[in-house]
PDB file of C-alpha atoms and ligand atoms in Angstrom:
ATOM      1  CA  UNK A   1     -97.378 115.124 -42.834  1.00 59.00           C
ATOM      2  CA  UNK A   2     -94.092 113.055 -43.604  1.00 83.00           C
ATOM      3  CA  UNK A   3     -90.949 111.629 -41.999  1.00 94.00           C
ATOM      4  CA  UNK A   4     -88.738 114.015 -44.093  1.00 98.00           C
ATOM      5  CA  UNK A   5     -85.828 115.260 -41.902  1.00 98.00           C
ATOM      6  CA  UNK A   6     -86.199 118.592 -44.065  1.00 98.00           C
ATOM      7  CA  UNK A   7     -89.589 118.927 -43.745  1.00 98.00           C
ATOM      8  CA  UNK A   8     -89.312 118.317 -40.125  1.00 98.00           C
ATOM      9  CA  UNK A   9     -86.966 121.581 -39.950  1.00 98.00           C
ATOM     10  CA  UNK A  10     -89.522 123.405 -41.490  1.00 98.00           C
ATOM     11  CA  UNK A  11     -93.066 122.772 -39.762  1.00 97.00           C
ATOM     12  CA  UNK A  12     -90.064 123.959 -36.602  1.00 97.00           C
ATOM     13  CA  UNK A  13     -91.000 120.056 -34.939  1.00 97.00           C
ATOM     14  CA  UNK A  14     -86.980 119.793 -34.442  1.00 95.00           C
ATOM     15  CA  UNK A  15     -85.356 123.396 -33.806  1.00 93.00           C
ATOM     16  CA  UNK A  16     -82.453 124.530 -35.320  1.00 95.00           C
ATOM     17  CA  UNK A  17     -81.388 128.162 -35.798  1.00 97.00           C
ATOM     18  CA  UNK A  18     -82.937 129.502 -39.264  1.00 98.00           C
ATOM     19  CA  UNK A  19     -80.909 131.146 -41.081  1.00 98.00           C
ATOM     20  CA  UNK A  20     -83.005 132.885 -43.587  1.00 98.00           C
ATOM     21  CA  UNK A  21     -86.837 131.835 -44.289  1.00 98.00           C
ATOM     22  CA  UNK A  22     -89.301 133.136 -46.610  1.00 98.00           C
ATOM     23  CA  UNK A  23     -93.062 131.378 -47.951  1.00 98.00           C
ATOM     24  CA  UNK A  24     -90.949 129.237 -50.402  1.00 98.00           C
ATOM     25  CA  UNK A  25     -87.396 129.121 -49.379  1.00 98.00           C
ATOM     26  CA  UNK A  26     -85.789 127.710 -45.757  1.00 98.00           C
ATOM     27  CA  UNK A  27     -82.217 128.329 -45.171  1.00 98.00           C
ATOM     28  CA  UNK A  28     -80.359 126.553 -42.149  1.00 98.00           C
ATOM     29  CA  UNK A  29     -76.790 125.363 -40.802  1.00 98.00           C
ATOM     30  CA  UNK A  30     -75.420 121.970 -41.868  1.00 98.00           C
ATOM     31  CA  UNK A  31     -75.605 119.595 -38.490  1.00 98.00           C
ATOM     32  CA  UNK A  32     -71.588 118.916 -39.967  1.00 98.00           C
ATOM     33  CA  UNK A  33     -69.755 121.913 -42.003  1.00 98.00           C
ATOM     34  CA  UNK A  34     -67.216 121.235 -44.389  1.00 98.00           C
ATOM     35  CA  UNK A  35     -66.074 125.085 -43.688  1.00 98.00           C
ATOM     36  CA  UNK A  36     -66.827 127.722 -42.140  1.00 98.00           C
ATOM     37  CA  UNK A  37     -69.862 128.789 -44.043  1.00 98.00           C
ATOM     38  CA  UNK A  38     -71.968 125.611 -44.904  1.00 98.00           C
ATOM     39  CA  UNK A  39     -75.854 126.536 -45.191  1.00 98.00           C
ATOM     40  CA  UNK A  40     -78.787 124.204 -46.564  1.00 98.00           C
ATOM     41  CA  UNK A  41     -80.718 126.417 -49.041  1.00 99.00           C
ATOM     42  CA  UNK A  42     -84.077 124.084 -49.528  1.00 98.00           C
ATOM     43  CA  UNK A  43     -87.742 124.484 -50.812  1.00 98.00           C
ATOM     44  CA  UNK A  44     -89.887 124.604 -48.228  1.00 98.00           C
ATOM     45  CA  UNK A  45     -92.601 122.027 -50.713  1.00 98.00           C
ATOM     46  CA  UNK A  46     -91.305 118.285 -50.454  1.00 98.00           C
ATOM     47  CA  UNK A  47     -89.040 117.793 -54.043  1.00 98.00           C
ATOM     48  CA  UNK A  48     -87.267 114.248 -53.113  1.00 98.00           C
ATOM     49  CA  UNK A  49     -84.428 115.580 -56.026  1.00 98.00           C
ATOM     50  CA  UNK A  50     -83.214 117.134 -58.455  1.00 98.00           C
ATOM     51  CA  UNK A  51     -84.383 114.189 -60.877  1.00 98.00           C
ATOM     52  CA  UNK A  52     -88.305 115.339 -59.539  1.00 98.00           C
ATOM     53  CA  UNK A  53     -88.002 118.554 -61.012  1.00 98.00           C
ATOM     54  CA  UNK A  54     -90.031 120.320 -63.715  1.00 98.00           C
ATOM     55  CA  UNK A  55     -91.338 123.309 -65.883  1.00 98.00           C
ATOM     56  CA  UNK A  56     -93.248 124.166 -62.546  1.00 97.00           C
ATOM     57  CA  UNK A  57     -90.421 124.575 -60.710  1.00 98.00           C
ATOM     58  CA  UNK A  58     -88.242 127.417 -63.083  1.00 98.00           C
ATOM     59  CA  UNK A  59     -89.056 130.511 -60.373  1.00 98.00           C
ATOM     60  CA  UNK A  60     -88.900 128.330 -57.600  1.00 98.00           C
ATOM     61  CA  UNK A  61     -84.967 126.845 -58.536  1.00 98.00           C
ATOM     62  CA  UNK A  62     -84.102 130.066 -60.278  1.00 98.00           C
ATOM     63  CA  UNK A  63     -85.674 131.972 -57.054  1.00 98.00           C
ATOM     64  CA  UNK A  64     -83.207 130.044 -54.816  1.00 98.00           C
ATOM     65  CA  UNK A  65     -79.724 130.021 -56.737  1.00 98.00           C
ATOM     66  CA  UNK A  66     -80.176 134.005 -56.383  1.00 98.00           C
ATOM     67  CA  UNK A  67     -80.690 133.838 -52.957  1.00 98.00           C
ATOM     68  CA  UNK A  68     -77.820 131.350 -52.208  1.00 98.00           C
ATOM     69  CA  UNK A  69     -75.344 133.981 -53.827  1.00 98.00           C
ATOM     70  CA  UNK A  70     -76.974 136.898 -51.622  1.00 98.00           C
ATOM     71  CA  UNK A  71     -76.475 134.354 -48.776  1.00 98.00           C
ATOM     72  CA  UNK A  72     -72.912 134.027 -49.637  1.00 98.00           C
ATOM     73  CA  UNK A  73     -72.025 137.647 -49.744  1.00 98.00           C
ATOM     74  CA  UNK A  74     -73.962 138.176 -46.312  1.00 98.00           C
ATOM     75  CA  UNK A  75     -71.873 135.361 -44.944  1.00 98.00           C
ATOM     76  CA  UNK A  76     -68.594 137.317 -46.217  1.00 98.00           C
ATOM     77  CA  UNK A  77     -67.741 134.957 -48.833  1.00 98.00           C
ATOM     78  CA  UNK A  78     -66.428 137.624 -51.655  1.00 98.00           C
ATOM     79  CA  UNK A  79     -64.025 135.760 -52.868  1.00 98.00           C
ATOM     80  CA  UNK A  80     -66.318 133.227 -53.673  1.00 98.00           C
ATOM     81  CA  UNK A  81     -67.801 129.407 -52.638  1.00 98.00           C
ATOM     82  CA  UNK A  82     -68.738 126.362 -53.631  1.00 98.00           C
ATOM     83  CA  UNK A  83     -72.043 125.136 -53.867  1.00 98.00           C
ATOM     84  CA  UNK A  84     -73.213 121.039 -54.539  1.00 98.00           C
ATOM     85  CA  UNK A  85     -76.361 119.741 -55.057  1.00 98.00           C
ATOM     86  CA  UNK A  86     -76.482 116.346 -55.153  1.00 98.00           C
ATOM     87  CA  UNK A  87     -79.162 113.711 -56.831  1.00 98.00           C
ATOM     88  CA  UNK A  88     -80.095 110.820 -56.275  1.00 98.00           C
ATOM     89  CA  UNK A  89     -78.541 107.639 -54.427  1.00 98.00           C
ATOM     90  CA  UNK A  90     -76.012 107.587 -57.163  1.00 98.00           C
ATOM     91  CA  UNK A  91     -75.468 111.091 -56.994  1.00 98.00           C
ATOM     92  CA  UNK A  92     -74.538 110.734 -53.289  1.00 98.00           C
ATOM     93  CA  UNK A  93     -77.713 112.273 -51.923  1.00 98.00           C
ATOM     94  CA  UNK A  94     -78.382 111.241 -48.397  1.00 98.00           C
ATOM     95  CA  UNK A  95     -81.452 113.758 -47.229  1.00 98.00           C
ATOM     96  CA  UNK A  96     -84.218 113.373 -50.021  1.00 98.00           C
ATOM     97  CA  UNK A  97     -85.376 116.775 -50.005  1.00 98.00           C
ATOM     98  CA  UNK A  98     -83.770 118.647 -52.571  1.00 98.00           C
ATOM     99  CA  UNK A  99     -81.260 120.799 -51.233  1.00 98.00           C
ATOM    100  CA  UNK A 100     -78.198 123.406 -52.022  1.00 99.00           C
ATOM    101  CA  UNK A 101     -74.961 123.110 -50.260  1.00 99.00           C
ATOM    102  CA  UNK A 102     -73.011 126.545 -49.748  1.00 99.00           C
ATOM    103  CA  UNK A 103     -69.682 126.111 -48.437  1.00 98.00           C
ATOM    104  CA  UNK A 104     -67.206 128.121 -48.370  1.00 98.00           C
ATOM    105  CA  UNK A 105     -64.514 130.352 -45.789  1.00 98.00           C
ATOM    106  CA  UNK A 106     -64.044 133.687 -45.477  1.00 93.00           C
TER     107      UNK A 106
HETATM  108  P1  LIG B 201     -76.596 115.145 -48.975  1.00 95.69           P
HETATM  109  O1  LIG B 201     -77.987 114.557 -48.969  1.00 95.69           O
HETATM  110  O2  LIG B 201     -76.466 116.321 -49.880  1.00 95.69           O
HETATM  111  O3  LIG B 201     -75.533 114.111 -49.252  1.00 95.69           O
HETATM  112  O4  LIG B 201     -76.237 115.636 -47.518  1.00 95.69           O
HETATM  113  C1  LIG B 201     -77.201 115.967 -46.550  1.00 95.69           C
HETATM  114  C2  LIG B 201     -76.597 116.980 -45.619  1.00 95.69           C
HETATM  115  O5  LIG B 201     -77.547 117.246 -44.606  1.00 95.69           O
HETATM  116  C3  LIG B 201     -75.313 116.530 -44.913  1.00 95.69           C
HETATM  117  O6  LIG B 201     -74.293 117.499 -45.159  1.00 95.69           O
HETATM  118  C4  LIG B 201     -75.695 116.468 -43.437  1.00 95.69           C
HETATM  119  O7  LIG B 201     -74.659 116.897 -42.592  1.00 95.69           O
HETATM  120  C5  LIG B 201     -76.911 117.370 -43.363  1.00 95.69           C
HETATM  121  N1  LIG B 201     -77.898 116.980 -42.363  1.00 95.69           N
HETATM  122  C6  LIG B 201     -78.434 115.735 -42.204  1.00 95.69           C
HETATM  123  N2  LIG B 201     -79.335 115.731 -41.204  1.00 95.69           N
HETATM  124  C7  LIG B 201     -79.383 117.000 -40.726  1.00 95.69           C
HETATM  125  C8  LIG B 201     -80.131 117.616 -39.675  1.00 95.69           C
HETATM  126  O8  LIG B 201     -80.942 117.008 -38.979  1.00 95.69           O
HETATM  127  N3  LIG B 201     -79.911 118.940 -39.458  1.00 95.69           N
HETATM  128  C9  LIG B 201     -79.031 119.656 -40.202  1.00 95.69           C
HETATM  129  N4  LIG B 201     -78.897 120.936 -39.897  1.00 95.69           N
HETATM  130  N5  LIG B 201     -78.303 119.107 -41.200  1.00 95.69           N
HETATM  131  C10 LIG B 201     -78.479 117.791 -41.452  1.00 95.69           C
HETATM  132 ZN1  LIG B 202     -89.066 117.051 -47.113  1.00 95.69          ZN
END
C-alpha cells in the first residue's frame, strides 16, 4: 500500500469514472482539462517517472503509447492531439506516478 494519488485511483479507494482499464494499463479523466479531451493514460505498477524507467518496461511504455492513439480516435480526435509526459520536479511533474497526458478537441 502507498499514498500515491494514482495508485489510489486504481485499488478504486477514491472513485472516478474509468475510462478504459486493462491488467496493466488505467485510463481516467483529468480532475482539470486543458480541452475537451484530456485523459490520464498510467501503469497500473507504481513508476514515480519517466527517469525510473528501464529495459523492463519496453512492452509496458510501448503497450500504452498504442493505446493512447486508439484512445484518441475513440474520443474523435482525427485530426489529431497532443500528448505530454512530464518528468521529474524539473520537468514540471506534479503526480509521481508516471503518466500520459492526451489533450486535445474535436
Ligand atoms: P503533472 O504531474 O503531469 O504535472 O500533472 C498531474 C495531472 O493530474 C494534472 O493535470 C492534474 O489536474 C491531475 N490530477 C491531480 N490529481 C488528480 C486526481 O485526484 N484525479 C484526477 N482525475 N486528476 C488529477
Ligand atoms: Zn502510484
Amino acid at each position: 500500500m502507498n499514498d500515491c494519488i494514482f495508485c489510489k485511483l486504481v485499488r478504486k479507494e477514491i472513485p472516478t469514472k474509468v475510462v478504459y482499464e486493462d491488467d496493466e494499463v488505467f485510463v481516467f479523466n483529468d480532475i482539470n482539462p486543458k480541452a475537451e479531451v484530456h485523459l490520464l493514460i498510467i501503469p497500473k505498477i507504481h513508476i514515480e517517472s519517466m527517469l525510473h524507467l528501464s529495459e523492463h518496461h519496453h512492452s509496458l511504455m510501448g503497450k500504452i503509447m498504442v493505446l493512447t492513439n486508439k484512445l484518441a480516435l475513440e474520443h474523435g480526435l482525427h485530426g489529431g492531439y497532443k500528448t505530454q509526459i512530464n518528468t521529474g520536479l524539473k520537468g514540471g511533474q506534479e503526480v509521481f506516478h508516471l503518466h500520459v497526458h492526451l489533450v486535445g478537441n474535436r
